[in-house]
XYZ file of C-alpha atoms in Angstrom:
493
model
C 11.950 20.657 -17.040
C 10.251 17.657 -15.512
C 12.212 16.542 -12.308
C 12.368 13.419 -13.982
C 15.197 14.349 -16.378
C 17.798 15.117 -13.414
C 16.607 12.313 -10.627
C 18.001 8.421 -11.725
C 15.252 6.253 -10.259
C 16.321 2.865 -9.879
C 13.446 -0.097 -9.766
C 13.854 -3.496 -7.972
C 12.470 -5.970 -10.657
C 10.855 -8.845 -9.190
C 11.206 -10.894 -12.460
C 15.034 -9.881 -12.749
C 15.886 -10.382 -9.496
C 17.664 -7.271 -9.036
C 17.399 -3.166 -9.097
C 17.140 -1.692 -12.757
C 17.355 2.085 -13.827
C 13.486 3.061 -14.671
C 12.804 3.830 -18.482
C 9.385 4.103 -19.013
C 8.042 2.771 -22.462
C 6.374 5.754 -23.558
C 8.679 9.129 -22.063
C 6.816 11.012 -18.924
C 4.369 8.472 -18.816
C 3.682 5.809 -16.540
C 1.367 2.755 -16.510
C 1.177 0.998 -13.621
C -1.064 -2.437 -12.877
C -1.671 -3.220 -8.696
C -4.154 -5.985 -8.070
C -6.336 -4.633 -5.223
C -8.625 -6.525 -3.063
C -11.440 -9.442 -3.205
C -14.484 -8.009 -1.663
C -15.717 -10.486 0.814
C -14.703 -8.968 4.069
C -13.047 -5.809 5.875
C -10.052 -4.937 4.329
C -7.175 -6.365 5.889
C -4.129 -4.564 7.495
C -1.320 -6.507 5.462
C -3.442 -5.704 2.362
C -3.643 -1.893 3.399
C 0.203 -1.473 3.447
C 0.724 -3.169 0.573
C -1.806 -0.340 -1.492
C 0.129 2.317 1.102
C 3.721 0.868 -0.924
C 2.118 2.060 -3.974
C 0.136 4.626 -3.054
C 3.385 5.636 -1.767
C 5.215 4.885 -5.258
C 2.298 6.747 -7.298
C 2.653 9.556 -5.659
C 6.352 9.899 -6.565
C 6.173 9.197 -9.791
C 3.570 11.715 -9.870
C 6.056 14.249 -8.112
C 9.032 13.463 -10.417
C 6.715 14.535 -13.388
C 5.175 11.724 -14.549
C 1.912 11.247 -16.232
C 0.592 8.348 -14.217
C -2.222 5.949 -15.021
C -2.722 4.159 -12.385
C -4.960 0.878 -12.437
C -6.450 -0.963 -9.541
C -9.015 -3.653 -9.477
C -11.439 -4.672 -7.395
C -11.971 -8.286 -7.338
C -15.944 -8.662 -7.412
C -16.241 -12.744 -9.124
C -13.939 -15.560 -9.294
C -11.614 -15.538 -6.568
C -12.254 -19.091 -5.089
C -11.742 -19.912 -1.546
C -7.871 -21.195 -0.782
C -7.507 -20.246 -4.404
C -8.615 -23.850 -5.211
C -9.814 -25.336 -8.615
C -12.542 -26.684 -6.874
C -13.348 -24.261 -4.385
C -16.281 -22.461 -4.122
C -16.042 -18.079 -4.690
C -15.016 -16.522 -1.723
C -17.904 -13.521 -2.160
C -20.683 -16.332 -3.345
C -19.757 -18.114 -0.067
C -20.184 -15.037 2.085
C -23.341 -14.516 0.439
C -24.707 -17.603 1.407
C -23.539 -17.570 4.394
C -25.071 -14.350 5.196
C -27.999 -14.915 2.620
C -27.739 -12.039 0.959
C -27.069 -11.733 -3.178
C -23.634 -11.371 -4.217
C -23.208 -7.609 -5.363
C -24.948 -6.558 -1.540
C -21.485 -8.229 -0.376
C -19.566 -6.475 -2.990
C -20.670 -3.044 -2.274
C -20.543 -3.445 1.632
C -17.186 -4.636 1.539
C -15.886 -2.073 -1.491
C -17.731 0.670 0.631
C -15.447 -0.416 3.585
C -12.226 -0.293 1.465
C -12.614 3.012 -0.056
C -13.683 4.391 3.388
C -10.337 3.085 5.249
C -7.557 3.649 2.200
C -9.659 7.403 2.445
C -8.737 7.991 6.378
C -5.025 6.686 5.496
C -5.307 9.574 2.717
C -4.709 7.370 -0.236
C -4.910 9.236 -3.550
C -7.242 7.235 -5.800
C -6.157 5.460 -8.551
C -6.734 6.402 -12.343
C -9.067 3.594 -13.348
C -10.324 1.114 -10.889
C -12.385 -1.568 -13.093
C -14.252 -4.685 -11.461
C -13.832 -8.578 -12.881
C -17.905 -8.785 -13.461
C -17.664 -5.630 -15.726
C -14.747 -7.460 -17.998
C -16.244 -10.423 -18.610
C -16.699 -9.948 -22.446
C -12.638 -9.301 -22.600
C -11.966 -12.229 -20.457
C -13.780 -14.544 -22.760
C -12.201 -13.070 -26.013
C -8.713 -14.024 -23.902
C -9.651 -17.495 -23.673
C -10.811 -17.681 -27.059
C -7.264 -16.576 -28.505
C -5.405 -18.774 -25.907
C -7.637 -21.360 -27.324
C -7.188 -20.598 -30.902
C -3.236 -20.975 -30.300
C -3.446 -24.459 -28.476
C -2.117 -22.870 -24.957
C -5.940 -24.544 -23.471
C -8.037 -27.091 -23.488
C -12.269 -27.248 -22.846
C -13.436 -29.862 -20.866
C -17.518 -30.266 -19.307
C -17.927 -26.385 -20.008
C -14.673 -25.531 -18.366
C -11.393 -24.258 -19.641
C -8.127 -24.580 -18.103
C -4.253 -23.294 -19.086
C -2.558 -26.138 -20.491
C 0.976 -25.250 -18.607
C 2.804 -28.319 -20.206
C 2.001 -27.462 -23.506
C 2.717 -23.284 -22.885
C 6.164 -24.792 -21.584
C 7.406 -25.771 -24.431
C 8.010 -22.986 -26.154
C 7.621 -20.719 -22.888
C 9.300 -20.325 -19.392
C 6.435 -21.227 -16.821
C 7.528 -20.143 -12.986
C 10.337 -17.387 -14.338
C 9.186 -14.697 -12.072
C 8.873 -16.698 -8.950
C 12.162 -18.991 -9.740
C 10.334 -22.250 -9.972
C 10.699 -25.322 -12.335
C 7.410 -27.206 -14.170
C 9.785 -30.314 -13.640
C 10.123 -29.428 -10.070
C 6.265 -28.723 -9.901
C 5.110 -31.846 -11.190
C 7.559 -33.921 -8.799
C 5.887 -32.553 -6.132
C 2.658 -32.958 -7.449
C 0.256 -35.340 -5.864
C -1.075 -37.591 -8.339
C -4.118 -36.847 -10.320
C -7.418 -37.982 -8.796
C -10.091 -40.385 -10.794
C -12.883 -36.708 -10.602
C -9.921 -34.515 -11.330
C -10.927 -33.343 -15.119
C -7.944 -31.275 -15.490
C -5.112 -32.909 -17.648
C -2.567 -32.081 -15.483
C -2.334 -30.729 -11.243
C -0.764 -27.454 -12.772
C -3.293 -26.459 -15.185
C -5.332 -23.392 -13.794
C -9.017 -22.627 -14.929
C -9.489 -19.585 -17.330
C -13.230 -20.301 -16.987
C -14.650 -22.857 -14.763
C -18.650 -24.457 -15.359
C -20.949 -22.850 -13.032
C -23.005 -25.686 -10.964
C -26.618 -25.410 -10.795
C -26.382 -23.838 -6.953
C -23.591 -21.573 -8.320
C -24.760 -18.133 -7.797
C -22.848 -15.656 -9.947
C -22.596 -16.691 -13.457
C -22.451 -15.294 -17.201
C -23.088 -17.094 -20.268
C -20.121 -18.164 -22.273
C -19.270 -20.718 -25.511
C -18.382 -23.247 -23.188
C -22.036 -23.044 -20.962
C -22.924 -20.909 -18.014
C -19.508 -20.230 -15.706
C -17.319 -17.615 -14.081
C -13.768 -16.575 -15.163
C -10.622 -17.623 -13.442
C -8.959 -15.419 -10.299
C -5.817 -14.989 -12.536
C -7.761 -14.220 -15.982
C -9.603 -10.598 -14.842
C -5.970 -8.627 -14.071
C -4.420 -9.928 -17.633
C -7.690 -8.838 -19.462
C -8.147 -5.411 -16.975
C -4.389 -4.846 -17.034
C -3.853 -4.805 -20.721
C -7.349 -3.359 -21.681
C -6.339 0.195 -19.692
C -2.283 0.046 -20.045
C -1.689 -2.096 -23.430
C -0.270 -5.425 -23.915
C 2.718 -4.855 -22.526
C 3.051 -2.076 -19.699
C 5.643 -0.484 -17.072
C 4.921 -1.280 -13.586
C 2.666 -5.010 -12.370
C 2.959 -4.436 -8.260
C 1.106 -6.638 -5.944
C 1.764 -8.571 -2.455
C 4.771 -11.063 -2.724
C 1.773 -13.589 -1.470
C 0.804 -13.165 -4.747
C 4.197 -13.950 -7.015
C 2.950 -17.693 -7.154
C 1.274 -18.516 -8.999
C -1.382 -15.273 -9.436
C 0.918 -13.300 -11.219
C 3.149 -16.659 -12.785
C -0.236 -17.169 -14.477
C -0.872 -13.691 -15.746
C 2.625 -14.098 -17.516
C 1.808 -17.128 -18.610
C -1.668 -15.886 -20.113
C -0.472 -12.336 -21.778
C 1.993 -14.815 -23.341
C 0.081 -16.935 -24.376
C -2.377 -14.847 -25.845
C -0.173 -11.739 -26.825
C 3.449 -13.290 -28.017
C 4.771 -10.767 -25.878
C 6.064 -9.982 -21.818
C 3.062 -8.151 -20.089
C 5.106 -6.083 -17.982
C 8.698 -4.711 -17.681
C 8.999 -4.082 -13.997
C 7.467 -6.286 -11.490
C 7.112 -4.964 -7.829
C 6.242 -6.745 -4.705
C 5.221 -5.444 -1.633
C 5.871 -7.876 1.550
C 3.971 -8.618 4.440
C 2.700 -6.987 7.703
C 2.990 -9.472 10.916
C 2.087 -8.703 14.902
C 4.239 -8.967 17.946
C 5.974 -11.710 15.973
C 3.801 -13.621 14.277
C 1.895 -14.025 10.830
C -1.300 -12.121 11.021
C -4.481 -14.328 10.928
C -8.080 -14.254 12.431
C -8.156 -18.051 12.981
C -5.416 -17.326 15.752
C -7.202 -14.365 16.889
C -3.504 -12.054 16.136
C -5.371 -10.342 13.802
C -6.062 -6.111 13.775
C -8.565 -4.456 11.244
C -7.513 -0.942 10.418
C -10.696 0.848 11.591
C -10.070 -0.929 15.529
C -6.783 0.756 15.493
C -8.311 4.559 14.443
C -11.013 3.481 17.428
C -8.814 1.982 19.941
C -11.490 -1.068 20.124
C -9.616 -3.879 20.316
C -7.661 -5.662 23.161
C -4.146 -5.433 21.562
C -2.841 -1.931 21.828
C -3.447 0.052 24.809
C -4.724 3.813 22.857
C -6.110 4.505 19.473
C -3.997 5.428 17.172
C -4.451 8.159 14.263
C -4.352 6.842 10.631
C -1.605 9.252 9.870
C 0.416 7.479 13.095
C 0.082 4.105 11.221
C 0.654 5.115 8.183
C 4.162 6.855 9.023
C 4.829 3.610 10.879
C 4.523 2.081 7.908
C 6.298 4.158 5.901
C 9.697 3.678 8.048
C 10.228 0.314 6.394
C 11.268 -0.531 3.161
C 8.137 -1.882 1.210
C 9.927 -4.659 0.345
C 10.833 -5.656 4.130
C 8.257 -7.851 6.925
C 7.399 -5.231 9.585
C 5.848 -6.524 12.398
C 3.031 -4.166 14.176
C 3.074 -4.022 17.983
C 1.811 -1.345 20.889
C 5.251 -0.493 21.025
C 6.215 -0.049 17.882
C 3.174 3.021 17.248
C 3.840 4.571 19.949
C 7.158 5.102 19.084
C 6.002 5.846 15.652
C 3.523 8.095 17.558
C 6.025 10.262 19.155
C 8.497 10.614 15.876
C 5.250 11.795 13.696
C 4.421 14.173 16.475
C 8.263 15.438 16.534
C 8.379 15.755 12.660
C 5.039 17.395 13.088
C 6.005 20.268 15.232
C 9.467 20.991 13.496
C 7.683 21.555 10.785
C 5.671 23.465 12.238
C 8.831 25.838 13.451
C 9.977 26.376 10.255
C 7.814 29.855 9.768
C 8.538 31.231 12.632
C 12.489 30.273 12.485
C 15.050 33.568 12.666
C 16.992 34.085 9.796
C 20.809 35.056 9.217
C 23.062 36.002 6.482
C 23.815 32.807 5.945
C 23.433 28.725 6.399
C 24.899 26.420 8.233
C 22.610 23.407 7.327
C 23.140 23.412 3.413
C 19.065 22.619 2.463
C 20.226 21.830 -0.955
C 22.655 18.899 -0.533
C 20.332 17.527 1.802
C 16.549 17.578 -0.465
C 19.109 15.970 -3.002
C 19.722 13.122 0.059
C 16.536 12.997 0.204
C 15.627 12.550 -3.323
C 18.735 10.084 -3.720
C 16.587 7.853 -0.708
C 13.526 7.764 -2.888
C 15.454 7.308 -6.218
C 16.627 4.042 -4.829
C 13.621 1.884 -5.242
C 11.791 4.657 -2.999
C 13.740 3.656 -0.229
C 10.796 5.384 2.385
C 12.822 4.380 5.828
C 16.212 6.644 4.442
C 14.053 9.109 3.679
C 12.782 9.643 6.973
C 15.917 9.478 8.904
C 17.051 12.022 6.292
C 14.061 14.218 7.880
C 15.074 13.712 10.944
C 18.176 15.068 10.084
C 16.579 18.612 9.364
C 14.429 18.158 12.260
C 17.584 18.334 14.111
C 18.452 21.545 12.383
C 15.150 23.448 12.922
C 15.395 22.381 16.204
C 19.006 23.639 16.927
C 18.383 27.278 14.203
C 15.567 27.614 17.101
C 18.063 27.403 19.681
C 19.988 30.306 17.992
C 22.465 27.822 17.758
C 22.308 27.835 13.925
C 21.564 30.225 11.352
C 20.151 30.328 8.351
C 19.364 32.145 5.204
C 15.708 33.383 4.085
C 15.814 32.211 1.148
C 17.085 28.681 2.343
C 14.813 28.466 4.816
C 11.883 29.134 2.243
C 13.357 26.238 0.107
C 13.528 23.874 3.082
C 10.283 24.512 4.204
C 8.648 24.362 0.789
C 11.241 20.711 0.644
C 9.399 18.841 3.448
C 5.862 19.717 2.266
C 6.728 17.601 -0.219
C 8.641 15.025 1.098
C 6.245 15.008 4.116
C 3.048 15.901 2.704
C 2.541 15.059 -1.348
C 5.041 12.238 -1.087
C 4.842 10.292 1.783
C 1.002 11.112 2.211
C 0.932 12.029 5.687
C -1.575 14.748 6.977
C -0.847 17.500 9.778
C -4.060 16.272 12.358
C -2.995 13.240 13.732
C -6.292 12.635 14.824
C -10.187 13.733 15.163
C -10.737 17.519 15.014
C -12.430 17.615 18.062
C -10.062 15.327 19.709
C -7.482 17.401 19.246
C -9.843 20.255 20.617
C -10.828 18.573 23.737
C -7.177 17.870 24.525
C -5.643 21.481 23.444
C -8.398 22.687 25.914
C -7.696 20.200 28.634
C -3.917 21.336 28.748
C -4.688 25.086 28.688
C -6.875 24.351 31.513
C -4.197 22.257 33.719
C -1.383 25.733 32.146
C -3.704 27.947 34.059
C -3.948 25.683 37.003
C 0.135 25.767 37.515
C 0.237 29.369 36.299
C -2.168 30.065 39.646
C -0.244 27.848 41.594
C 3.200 29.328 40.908
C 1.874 32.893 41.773
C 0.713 31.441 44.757
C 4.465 29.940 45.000
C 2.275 26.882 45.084
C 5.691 24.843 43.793
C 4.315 21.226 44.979
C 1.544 21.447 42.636
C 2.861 23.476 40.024
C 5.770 20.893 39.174
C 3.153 18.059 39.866
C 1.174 19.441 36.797
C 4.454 19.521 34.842
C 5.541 16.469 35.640
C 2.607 14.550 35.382
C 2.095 15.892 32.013
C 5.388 14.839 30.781
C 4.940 11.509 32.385
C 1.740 11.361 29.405
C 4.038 12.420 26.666
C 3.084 16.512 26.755
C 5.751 18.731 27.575
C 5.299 22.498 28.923
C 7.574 25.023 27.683
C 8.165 28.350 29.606
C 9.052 31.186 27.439
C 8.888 35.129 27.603
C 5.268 34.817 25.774
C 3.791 31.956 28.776
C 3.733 28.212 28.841
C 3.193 26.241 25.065
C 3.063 22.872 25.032
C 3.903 19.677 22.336
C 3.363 16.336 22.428
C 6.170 14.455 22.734
């Protein structure tokens, strides 16, 4: 029997504004819709936790039995720059810029994606389709949004008629805003402004003549609208209406109020059942951005080449930092926040570690069962990561104190707790034993031995002074020696 069957999950819904049991529309499968990045630059840090959330979420959805197709785009045309009608594409402007053609930005800058959401041990999604290889579907959209009077063409460009979809429709439902509101706010309508009204957004705007990436169309030579490629990728892979839409909550308004607005439009019908959105990363306090220079890539973190945090840190470090906060909550990222994070991945680390070697008794006194059933209960709750983890903690504790031969337990318990946080630790929240480079972590293992030797010669010497002085010192750097019947071990702290 599929765990699914006997664990409740429960869903926060983004468009309902509250947590709803999860029934998927087909049974034991899942579709799922997460709009990944625009490839014009490194992949950003905020952007990386929000594919961790879901990462995060795939993977337990996998665990509970699920079939799973996951979908994930890759933005390759038509984003424009401040998301403006009238900007200019954000990977045609870096190609410029740069002076290279398009698609040579594209593949750097997908190249650099996969390569970091691979070191933070992402599992890859099912499909991952581009916007320049849907361009046929995105134009048959428009057509039938067209054909039911939701549009309008104007100088070979075609925009959403919002007033006109309002009517009969709820525009701004998932994000909680009014058209009447909108339109108040508005600014009024420029004399070069061709679209009938400020909300209208392009499905497909006219390429100028210096435009570099265009396709032919009905409506001339153009490029398809940011919001248009997820509604025709999205319901080309999962159907026209599916389970799961997540994204960042940067992205509510009005990205995914338009792709609402368009499956509507063009469907009759609600794209998605359960919207999710991730929020956002900040650093020592304050909204991540390069103009201000508080701004972290991923890859100077794993190197330690930056001027912000005082060590590298190990994907698998950030990553469980990340993990002990609700997807759904800010975190802000600071030196002292991953090495903290550091030391509790390095404690859950060598507990579980323990567990082989742990002496058994007739019986328990940590009941294993009630607590992987805590555990689940955490992730059952819109996969409520932070509970989980303090839950782990909890049987760190144990292991620690069943080590001390101040608890007991049972074989067989102990073969169903250890076999419990491989998957909590490992298949669910995606972290990996090596906390850093293989050799690294040789170097260092070698270093210590060296220094264990050192105090071992020293003691036998009754060298004291410098024998303490190599413990102490050690501790002071977050590795503790351990004296036992068998020599010195050590752990990082």
């Amino acid at each position: 029997m599929p765990l699914f069957e006997s664990q409740e999950l429960k869903i926060y819904n983004s468009l309902k504004g509250q947590k709803e049991t999860f029934h998927p529309i087909n049974e034991g499968h899942v579709g799922m819709y997460v709009c990944g990045p625009t490839v014009y630059s490194n992949v950003h840090l905020g952007n990386c936790r929000t594919f961790m959330s879901f990462d995060m979420i795939f993977r337990y959805l996998k665990h509970l039995g699920y079939k799973v197709r996951y979908v994930r785009n890759i933005t390759d045309a038509g984003h424009l720059v401040d998301d403006a009608e009238d900007g200019e594409d954000k990977i045609a402007k870096k190609a410029r810029l740069e002076k290279l053609e398009p698609m040579e930005v594209v593949q750097r800058y997908t190249l650099d994606f996969h390569n970091i959401l691979e070191k933070f041990n992402f599992l890859p999604p099912s499909i991952e389709p581009t916007a320049t290889g849907h361009i046929i579907e995105q134009i048959e959209i428009i057509k039938e949004i067209l054909d039911k009077g939701f549009a309008y063409e104007i100088n070979g460009s075609v925009y959403f008629d919002v007033a006109t979809f309002n009517e009969t429709n709820e525009y701004g439902k998932l994000s909680g805003r009014k058209l009447e509101d909108m339109v108040a706010n508005t600014r009024e309508l420029t004399a070069q402004d061709e679209k009938r009204n400020p909300q209208d957004f392009a499905l497909w705007k006219k390429a100028e003549p210096q435009h570099i990436m265009r396709w032919p169309s009905p409506w001339g030579d153009g490029f398809p609208g940011w919001h248009l490629e997820c509604t025709a990728m999205s319901t080309k892979y999962l159907g026209e209406t599916f389970d799961i839409h997540g994204g960042g909550m940067d992205l509510k308004f009005p990205h995914h109020e338009c792709e609402i607005a368009q499956a509507e439009a063009s469907y009759g019908k609600s794209p998605v059942n359960y919207w999710m959105h991730a929020n956002m990363l900040t650093m020592n306090g304050k909204k991540m951005a390069k103009s201000t220079g508080n701004n972290i890539l991923p890859g100077e973190i794993f190197t330690g080449d930056n001027d912000i945090l005082s060590k590298p840190f190990a994907p698998s470090v950030v990553r469980f930092f990340m993990m002990q906060a609700h997807y759904t909550s800010i975190l802000d990222l600071s030196n002292d926040a991953l090495l903290a994070s550091e030391k509790g991945f390095n404690r859950l680390m060598e507990a579980y570690n323990l567990i082989e070697n742990l002496p058994t008794g007739k019986q328990s006194d940590f009941d294993v069962k009630a607590w992987k059933q805590k555990c689940y209960d955490a992730m059952n709750d819109d996969f409520n990561s932070p509970i989980l983890i303090a839950n782990l903690f909890d049987a760190v504790r144990h292991i620690n104190l069943i080590k001390e031969g101040k608890e007991s337990i049972a074989k067989e318990d102990k073969e169903f707790l250890a076999e419990a946080l491989h998957a909590f630790v490992f298949e669910i929240l995606g972290l990996e034993q090596k906390a850093g480079n293989n050799q690294d972590t040789e170097k260092l293992s070698g270093v210590v031995e060296l220094l264990i030797q050192l105090r071992k010669e020293a003691r036998e010497n009754r060298d004291f002074s410098t024998s303490d002085k190599i413990r102490d010192q050690l501790a002071e750097l977050g590795i503790q020696l351990k004296d036992g019947k068998d020599g010195t071990t050590f752990s990082i702290l």
